[in-house]
Amino acid sequence: MNKLLHLYRRAGFGLSPSEWQDRRNWSLDQAIDDLFLRAQSRAPLPEGDHPEYTRGGMMAAARRKELQKMERQAMMSINHNWLSRMAAPGESSLLERMCFFWHGHFACEVKAGLLAIRQLNTLRAHGLGNFRDLVLAVARDPAMIRYLNNQQNRKFSPNENFARELMELFTIGRGHYTEMDVKEAARAFTGWSGNLAGEYVFRARQHDNGTKTFMGKTGNFNGEDIIDIILEQEETARFICRKVYRHFVNDTVDESHVNTLAAEFRSLDYDIAALMRSVFSSDWFYASENTGNKIKSPVELLAGTMRQLEVSNIATQGLIGLQFALGQVLFRPPNVAGWPGGRTWIDNSTLLLRLNLAAALFQAADFNFELAPELEQENKRQLKRLNAEINTTPLAALAQDAGQVDGKQGVASLVTLLLATPPPDFKTGPKPSAALVALRLMSLPEYQLC
Amino acid sequence: MNRRSFLQASTLASTAMMTPAFLRSMASAYTTASRSGKILIVLQLSGGNDGLNTVVPYADDIYYQKRPSLAIKANEVIRLNEKQALHPALAPLQNLYDQGELCIVNSVGYPNPDRSHFRSMDIWQTGSPASENWSSGWIGRYLDSACVGKPPYHALEVNDGLSLAMKGKISNGFAMSDAKRLRQAVDNTRLKNLQATGVSQSGNLGYLYKTLTETTDAAAYLYEQSRVHKATADYPNVAFGKDLKQIAELITADTATQIYYASLSGFDTHAGQKGRQQRLLGQYAQGVAALVSDLKANNLFDDVLIMTFSEFGRRLAQNGSGGTDHGTANNLFLMGGKLKKAGFYNDAPNLSRLQDADLIHQVDFRQCYASIIDDWLEGDSQAVLGQQFAGMGIF
């Protein structure tokens, strides 16, 4: 197992063959430094043009339909662009990975383009910053306010949805707050609302200025105070570190590692970048029980495959159709608890689709002159509309560099890059091309792991 | 050795060469299985079917006041009793009602109803309370609790993908839209050449290989099963008709599947409801009638229960564009040759007592699930649903 590649698989979305060629002699420290350095250039995404809204009742049905269609298209292109950034060597893969992690943590279905971009920008700005700033920004995020009904959270008719999920799913977890805490927190967040322009608005007249008692403290708390009190609890750091561990290290949590991380996270005042650096620098991160054993989520699988095959011009509809068929569509988590992950990604239909994904990309790219027997019988409807182009030249160069693909080292170089766990017994025919070997490797169940 | 067992043996021989022992033993147990016990077919009407124009309260003035142009006229409906009647497109089901093979449960729903398709469908498919987000389905958890060691197609969804309802915490059901296409999808050089020797059973890789082997075995088995019997009834020539036909053929071939799941979508009728719902209900009724007639012709209907549901009903009042908006409680159909209680299970919805302009539920959908699990499938509903629900005495 190559530590450098393990780092890039977990902290990003893997390496392209050219990236690997350039970095294979890097030290681990060098690679970690580079990941964090590149993540610092976190420019916000441009918001672009978005339709203006007027009060719902005043809008003609035809106009509303038109707007919905525009938003659907905007969401599709935002989805495509984000997946492309995850796959692009030019982007900061750690930054994209952190956004993806927080997107699953602060799970939120978004249907309007402007709100989606703004939420992504919130995650980009704070995803490697301070956790307190991140939670506060999410609490003021118009998409989240809408998703968890906080615009309906008013002084005389509180709505507890956001306050409850803030504790249950976003910060501290069940068993560490009471129903009374939920009610009191909801009061503190009254008036945290949004407007039609997709901006956060504090509606002072809807805010409850009364005294609240929350987690044993009493005062005229607002939402910010509530977040501070939650962050004072030791369990909060543990809860977040457990979630980080599950995403970046192992589905099965080692509580002693989590406790060490949590103590450090608290002592460093919830600095997320420092926490992540600790994870990536620890010995256990590279231990055999933590490598090559996580099932890639559909988005990880797609981004990684696109990176390794240098996929370009993939059709937006086809790409999103794949996300649906594989069970993970960006900005459409199943509910506020996010994607459960792990083995739940796998059933008979998703597994077949996963194993046939690389072949479908080769096929969409009309890459069948020398691969014909490998590509028979592909007839999944959604795969036909991919229109992708692929570039296998860098893979061939990698194998060539290692000493010819039909030699042992050539195949081994492709195995090292493409698989996080060795194939049990991999035989190639006489005179295989690098593209063919890559396709075979990417069609193995082993390729589903990272 | 007859043709089927020969094919089974040869399938096994070919998979045996490439699978490690822990996978092989499992495969042989599956392919020799055949059905034992009762069958459940779940039919999902996606999009929120308008229950009030499905089972029409034709004697209620409020219905006609609230739906001036969308109500089904009293002289067009198929009257079942003095209060309620079927939409004319459901004519093929009248015979089932007359024979005591259809039970209509009115006002089925759950507390604090959610009007989002997405969320409400999840609530129905997981069997969770509206206040909780569960990530496993009710049929999946039934598989976990009562079907350990059974093949994945013990619960079979006729669809490209597997619905949440079919995903348990440990076990999953099986998805297949077409037996021939499934066989084609596993029949390629890349998958056939896979060697799983040396793969550990416990880790995720073992799980992937196990799922793949199960899928390959299931593909071969289900393809053979799909060729044993040809259904003869008149199915509508749409995807849903083909799905039901496939189910009829698999059941008749004595396939080792206990639960089937199929969906018909398009019921989200915010505009132009009349024509669209008529067409969809027509496909539904014609398909179900054909399925029942094939099952009856093979003396199998006594062993079968068909449940039809939708994620919510629609608002009592029609909207401004000839349709209806998302509502709450809805009716649910149960069909079978052996119902202890047929006809109307409970009284018609009370249209004068609404909450937020919507019907109030009288029967919790989990009561229906609990009855089906306990009384029809002979499972343990408490293990599946996490709490005890009152039985319905239908099975």
mmCIF file with all atom_site columns, N, CA and C in Angstrom, chain A residues 328-365:
data_model
loop_
_atom_site.group_PDB
_atom_site.id
_atom_site.type_symbol
_atom_site.label_atom_id
_atom_site.label_alt_id
_atom_site.label_comp_id
_atom_site.label_asym_id
_atom_site.label_entity_id
_atom_site.label_seq_id
_atom_site.pdbx_PDB_ins_code
_atom_site.Cartn_x
_atom_site.Cartn_y
_atom_site.Cartn_z
_atom_site.occupancy
_atom_site.B_iso_or_equiv
_atom_site.pdbx_formal_charge
_atom_site.auth_seq_id
_atom_site.auth_comp_id
_atom_site.auth_asym_id
_atom_site.auth_atom_id
_atom_site.pdbx_PDB_model_num
ATOM 1   N N  . GLN A 1 328 ? -26.714 8.722  -5.001  1.00 0.00 ? 328 GLN A N  1
ATOM 2   C CA . GLN A 1 328 ? -26.229 9.926  -4.326  1.00 0.00 ? 328 GLN A CA 1
ATOM 3   C C  . GLN A 1 328 ? -26.229 11.089 -5.313  1.00 0.00 ? 328 GLN A C  1
ATOM 4   N N  . VAL A 1 329 ? -27.141 12.019 -5.120  1.00 0.00 ? 329 VAL A N  1
ATOM 5   C CA . VAL A 1 329 ? -27.212 13.189 -5.978  1.00 0.00 ? 329 VAL A CA 1
ATOM 6   C C  . VAL A 1 329 ? -26.835 14.401 -5.130  1.00 0.00 ? 329 VAL A C  1
ATOM 7   N N  . LEU A 1 330 ? -25.843 15.157 -5.592  1.00 0.00 ? 330 LEU A N  1
ATOM 8   C CA . LEU A 1 330 ? -25.423 16.350 -4.858  1.00 0.00 ? 330 LEU A CA 1
ATOM 9   C C  . LEU A 1 330 ? -26.609 17.289 -4.662  1.00 0.00 ? 330 LEU A C  1
ATOM 10  N N  . PHE A 1 331 ? -26.698 17.889 -3.499  1.00 0.00 ? 331 PHE A N  1
ATOM 11  C CA . PHE A 1 331 ? -27.788 18.780 -3.103  1.00 0.00 ? 331 PHE A CA 1
ATOM 12  C C  . PHE A 1 331 ? -29.127 18.059 -2.943  1.00 0.00 ? 331 PHE A C  1
ATOM 13  N N  . ARG A 1 332 ? -29.111 16.736 -2.989  1.00 0.00 ? 332 ARG A N  1
ATOM 14  C CA . ARG A 1 332 ? -30.347 15.998 -2.734  1.00 0.00 ? 332 ARG A CA 1
ATOM 15  C C  . ARG A 1 332 ? -30.103 14.851 -1.762  1.00 0.00 ? 332 ARG A C  1
ATOM 16  N N  . PRO A 1 333 ? -29.676 15.151 -0.540  1.00 0.00 ? 333 PRO A N  1
ATOM 17  C CA . PRO A 1 333 ? -29.521 14.075 0.444   1.00 0.00 ? 333 PRO A CA 1
ATOM 18  C C  . PRO A 1 333 ? -30.893 13.470 0.752   1.00 0.00 ? 333 PRO A C  1
ATOM 19  N N  . PRO A 1 334 ? -30.930 12.220 1.193   1.00 0.00 ? 334 PRO A N  1
ATOM 20  C CA . PRO A 1 334 ? -32.229 11.575 1.426   1.00 0.00 ? 334 PRO A CA 1
ATOM 21  C C  . PRO A 1 334 ? -33.041 12.287 2.499   1.00 0.00 ? 334 PRO A C  1
ATOM 22  N N  . ASN A 1 335 ? -32.378 12.851 3.482   1.00 0.00 ? 335 ASN A N  1
ATOM 23  C CA . ASN A 1 335 ? -33.042 13.638 4.517   1.00 0.00 ? 335 ASN A CA 1
ATOM 24  C C  . ASN A 1 335 ? -31.952 14.383 5.277   1.00 0.00 ? 335 ASN A C  1
ATOM 25  N N  . VAL A 1 336 ? -32.343 15.067 6.341   1.00 0.00 ? 336 VAL A N  1
ATOM 26  C CA . VAL A 1 336 ? -31.389 15.932 7.036   1.00 0.00 ? 336 VAL A CA 1
ATOM 27  C C  . VAL A 1 336 ? -30.277 15.129 7.717   1.00 0.00 ? 336 VAL A C  1
ATOM 28  N N  . ALA A 1 337 ? -30.476 13.821 7.852   1.00 0.00 ? 337 ALA A N  1
ATOM 29  C CA . ALA A 1 337 ? -29.423 12.984 8.443   1.00 0.00 ? 337 ALA A CA 1
ATOM 30  C C  . ALA A 1 337 ? -28.318 12.670 7.433   1.00 0.00 ? 337 ALA A C  1
ATOM 31  N N  . GLY A 1 338 ? -28.499 13.045 6.189   1.00 0.00 ? 338 GLY A N  1
ATOM 32  C CA . GLY A 1 338 ? -27.450 12.820 5.191   1.00 0.00 ? 338 GLY A CA 1
ATOM 33  C C  . GLY A 1 338 ? -27.449 11.394 4.656   1.00 0.00 ? 338 GLY A C  1
ATOM 34  N N  . TRP A 1 339 ? -26.440 11.077 3.860   1.00 0.00 ? 339 TRP A N  1
ATOM 35  C CA . TRP A 1 339 ? -26.342 9.739  3.267   1.00 0.00 ? 339 TRP A CA 1
ATOM 36  C C  . TRP A 1 339 ? -25.757 8.771  4.289   1.00 0.00 ? 339 TRP A C  1
ATOM 37  N N  . PRO A 1 340 ? -26.433 7.648  4.546   1.00 0.00 ? 340 PRO A N  1
ATOM 38  C CA . PRO A 1 340 ? -25.912 6.738  5.575   1.00 0.00 ? 340 PRO A CA 1
ATOM 39  C C  . PRO A 1 340 ? -24.567 6.103  5.196   1.00 0.00 ? 340 PRO A C  1
ATOM 40  N N  . GLY A 1 341 ? -24.285 5.936  3.911   1.00 0.00 ? 341 GLY A N  1
ATOM 41  C CA . GLY A 1 341 ? -22.952 5.510  3.488   1.00 0.00 ? 341 GLY A CA 1
ATOM 42  C C  . GLY A 1 341 ? -22.622 4.059  3.776   1.00 0.00 ? 341 GLY A C  1
ATOM 43  N N  . GLY A 1 342 ? -21.341 3.726  3.651   1.00 0.00 ? 342 GLY A N  1
ATOM 44  C CA . GLY A 1 342 ? -20.871 2.366  3.919   1.00 0.00 ? 342 GLY A CA 1
ATOM 45  C C  . GLY A 1 342 ? -21.517 1.340  2.991   1.00 0.00 ? 342 GLY A C  1
ATOM 46  N N  . ARG A 1 343 ? -21.947 0.236  3.566   1.00 0.00 ? 343 ARG A N  1
ATOM 47  C CA . ARG A 1 343 ? -22.524 -0.833 2.740   1.00 0.00 ? 343 ARG A CA 1
ATOM 48  C C  . ARG A 1 343 ? -23.891 -0.473 2.182   1.00 0.00 ? 343 ARG A C  1
ATOM 49  N N  . THR A 1 344 ? -24.513 0.605  2.721   1.00 0.00 ? 344 THR A N  1
ATOM 50  C CA . THR A 1 344 ? -25.836 0.945  2.181   1.00 0.00 ? 344 THR A CA 1
ATOM 51  C C  . THR A 1 344 ? -25.747 1.430  0.732   1.00 0.00 ? 344 THR A C  1
ATOM 52  N N  . TRP A 1 345 ? -24.538 1.765  0.250   1.00 0.00 ? 345 TRP A N  1
ATOM 53  C CA . TRP A 1 345 ? -24.425 2.148  -1.166  1.00 0.00 ? 345 TRP A CA 1
ATOM 54  C C  . TRP A 1 345 ? -24.660 0.949  -2.082  1.00 0.00 ? 345 TRP A C  1
ATOM 55  N N  . ILE A 1 346 ? -24.483 -0.244 -1.536  1.00 0.00 ? 346 ILE A N  1
ATOM 56  C CA . ILE A 1 346 ? -24.404 -1.427 -2.403  1.00 0.00 ? 346 ILE A CA 1
ATOM 57  C C  . ILE A 1 346 ? -25.672 -2.257 -2.369  1.00 0.00 ? 346 ILE A C  1
ATOM 58  N N  . ASP A 1 347 ? -26.311 -2.402 -3.521  1.00 0.00 ? 347 ASP A N  1
ATOM 59  C CA . ASP A 1 347 ? -27.278 -3.464 -3.699  1.00 0.00 ? 347 ASP A CA 1
ATOM 60  C C  . ASP A 1 347 ? -27.000 -4.050 -5.072  1.00 0.00 ? 347 ASP A C  1
ATOM 61  N N  . ASN A 1 348 ? -27.782 -5.039 -5.478  1.00 0.00 ? 348 ASN A N  1
ATOM 62  C CA . ASN A 1 348 ? -27.411 -5.705 -6.723  1.00 0.00 ? 348 ASN A CA 1
ATOM 63  C C  . ASN A 1 348 ? -27.393 -4.753 -7.918  1.00 0.00 ? 348 ASN A C  1
ATOM 64  N N  . SER A 1 349 ? -28.326 -3.801 -7.965  1.00 0.00 ? 349 SER A N  1
ATOM 65  C CA . SER A 1 349 ? -28.386 -2.942 -9.143  1.00 0.00 ? 349 SER A CA 1
ATOM 66  C C  . SER A 1 349 ? -27.268 -1.891 -9.114  1.00 0.00 ? 349 SER A C  1
ATOM 67  N N  . THR A 1 350 ? -26.999 -1.307 -7.935  1.00 0.00 ? 350 THR A N  1
ATOM 68  C CA . THR A 1 350 ? -25.926 -0.311 -7.904  1.00 0.00 ? 350 THR A CA 1
ATOM 69  C C  . THR A 1 350 ? -24.560 -0.973 -8.121  1.00 0.00 ? 350 THR A C  1
ATOM 70  N N  . LEU A 1 351 ? -24.397 -2.194 -7.623  1.00 0.00 ? 351 LEU A N  1
ATOM 71  C CA . LEU A 1 351 ? -23.100 -2.855 -7.802  1.00 0.00 ? 351 LEU A CA 1
ATOM 72  C C  . LEU A 1 351 ? -22.827 -3.131 -9.276  1.00 0.00 ? 351 LEU A C  1
ATOM 73  N N  . LEU A 1 352 ? -23.830 -3.639 -9.984  1.00 0.00 ? 352 LEU A N  1
ATOM 74  C CA . LEU A 1 352 ? -23.624 -3.909 -11.418 1.00 0.00 ? 352 LEU A CA 1
ATOM 75  C C  . LEU A 1 352 ? -23.300 -2.623 -12.168 1.00 0.00 ? 352 LEU A C  1
ATOM 76  N N  . LEU A 1 353 ? -24.007 -1.566 -11.816 1.00 0.00 ? 353 LEU A N  1
ATOM 77  C CA . LEU A 1 353 ? -23.755 -0.294 -12.473 1.00 0.00 ? 353 LEU A CA 1
ATOM 78  C C  . LEU A 1 353 ? -22.332 0.188  -12.174 1.00 0.00 ? 353 LEU A C  1
ATOM 79  N N  . ARG A 1 354 ? -21.907 0.062  -10.912 1.00 0.00 ? 354 ARG A N  1
ATOM 80  C CA . ARG A 1 354 ? -20.556 0.468  -10.528 1.00 0.00 ? 354 ARG A CA 1
ATOM 81  C C  . ARG A 1 354 ? -19.507 -0.326 -11.307 1.00 0.00 ? 354 ARG A C  1
ATOM 82  N N  . LEU A 1 355 ? -19.723 -1.639 -11.403 1.00 0.00 ? 355 LEU A N  1
ATOM 83  C CA . LEU A 1 355 ? -18.720 -2.480 -12.070 1.00 0.00 ? 355 LEU A CA 1
ATOM 84  C C  . LEU A 1 355 ? -18.692 -2.213 -13.571 1.00 0.00 ? 355 LEU A C  1
ATOM 85  N N  . ASN A 1 356 ? -19.787 -1.697 -14.102 1.00 0.00 ? 356 ASN A N  1
ATOM 86  C CA . ASN A 1 356 ? -19.843 -1.420 -15.538 1.00 0.00 ? 356 ASN A CA 1
ATOM 87  C C  . ASN A 1 356 ? -19.568 0.046  -15.873 1.00 0.00 ? 356 ASN A C  1
ATOM 88  N N  . LEU A 1 357 ? -19.289 0.844  -14.844 1.00 0.00 ? 357 LEU A N  1
ATOM 89  C CA . LEU A 1 357 ? -19.148 2.286  -15.074 1.00 0.00 ? 357 LEU A CA 1
ATOM 90  C C  . LEU A 1 357 ? -17.975 2.630  -15.999 1.00 0.00 ? 357 LEU A C  1
ATOM 91  N N  . ALA A 1 358 ? -16.814 2.061  -15.718 1.00 0.00 ? 358 ALA A N  1
ATOM 92  C CA . ALA A 1 358 ? -15.647 2.375  -16.548 1.00 0.00 ? 358 ALA A CA 1
ATOM 93  C C  . ALA A 1 358 ? -15.897 1.946  -17.992 1.00 0.00 ? 358 ALA A C  1
ATOM 94  N N  . ALA A 1 359 ? -16.480 0.770  -18.134 1.00 0.00 ? 359 ALA A N  1
ATOM 95  C CA . ALA A 1 359 ? -16.775 0.292  -19.492 1.00 0.00 ? 359 ALA A CA 1
ATOM 96  C C  . ALA A 1 359 ? -17.716 1.248  -20.206 1.00 0.00 ? 359 ALA A C  1
ATOM 97  N N  . ALA A 1 360 ? -18.694 1.764  -19.458 1.00 0.00 ? 360 ALA A N  1
ATOM 98  C CA . ALA A 1 360 ? -19.638 2.700  -20.081 1.00 0.00 ? 360 ALA A CA 1
ATOM 99  C C  . ALA A 1 360 ? -18.926 3.958  -20.547 1.00 0.00 ? 360 ALA A C  1
ATOM 100 N N  . LEU A 1 361 ? -17.951 4.427  -19.769 1.00 0.00 ? 361 LEU A N  1
ATOM 101 C CA . LEU A 1 361 ? -17.208 5.619  -20.184 1.00 0.00 ? 361 LEU A CA 1
ATOM 102 C C  . LEU A 1 361 ? -16.358 5.329  -21.410 1.00 0.00 ? 361 LEU A C  1
ATOM 103 N N  . PHE A 1 362 ? -15.715 4.170  -21.415 1.00 0.00 ? 362 PHE A N  1
ATOM 104 C CA . PHE A 1 362 ? -14.954 3.781  -22.609 1.00 0.00 ? 362 PHE A CA 1
ATOM 105 C C  . PHE A 1 362 ? -15.881 3.719  -23.825 1.00 0.00 ? 362 PHE A C  1
ATOM 106 N N  . GLN A 1 363 ? -17.053 3.144  -23.589 1.00 0.00 ? 363 GLN A N  1
ATOM 107 C CA . GLN A 1 363 ? -17.992 2.976  -24.685 1.00 0.00 ? 363 GLN A CA 1
ATOM 108 C C  . GLN A 1 363 ? -18.525 4.322  -25.166 1.00 0.00 ? 363 GLN A C  1
ATOM 109 N N  . ALA A 1 364 ? -18.884 5.194  -24.194 1.00 0.00 ? 364 ALA A N  1
ATOM 110 C CA . ALA A 1 364 ? -19.392 6.517  -24.562 1.00 0.00 ? 364 ALA A CA 1
ATOM 111 C C  . ALA A 1 364 ? -18.333 7.277  -25.362 1.00 0.00 ? 364 ALA A C  1
ATOM 112 N N  . ALA A 1 365 ? -17.064 7.002  -25.061 1.00 0.00 ? 365 ALA A N  1
ATOM 113 C CA . ALA A 1 365 ? -15.981 7.682  -25.758 1.00 0.00 ? 365 ALA A CA 1
ATOM 114 C C  . ALA A 1 365 ? -15.641 6.999  -27.079 1.00 0.00 ? 365 ALA A C  1
#
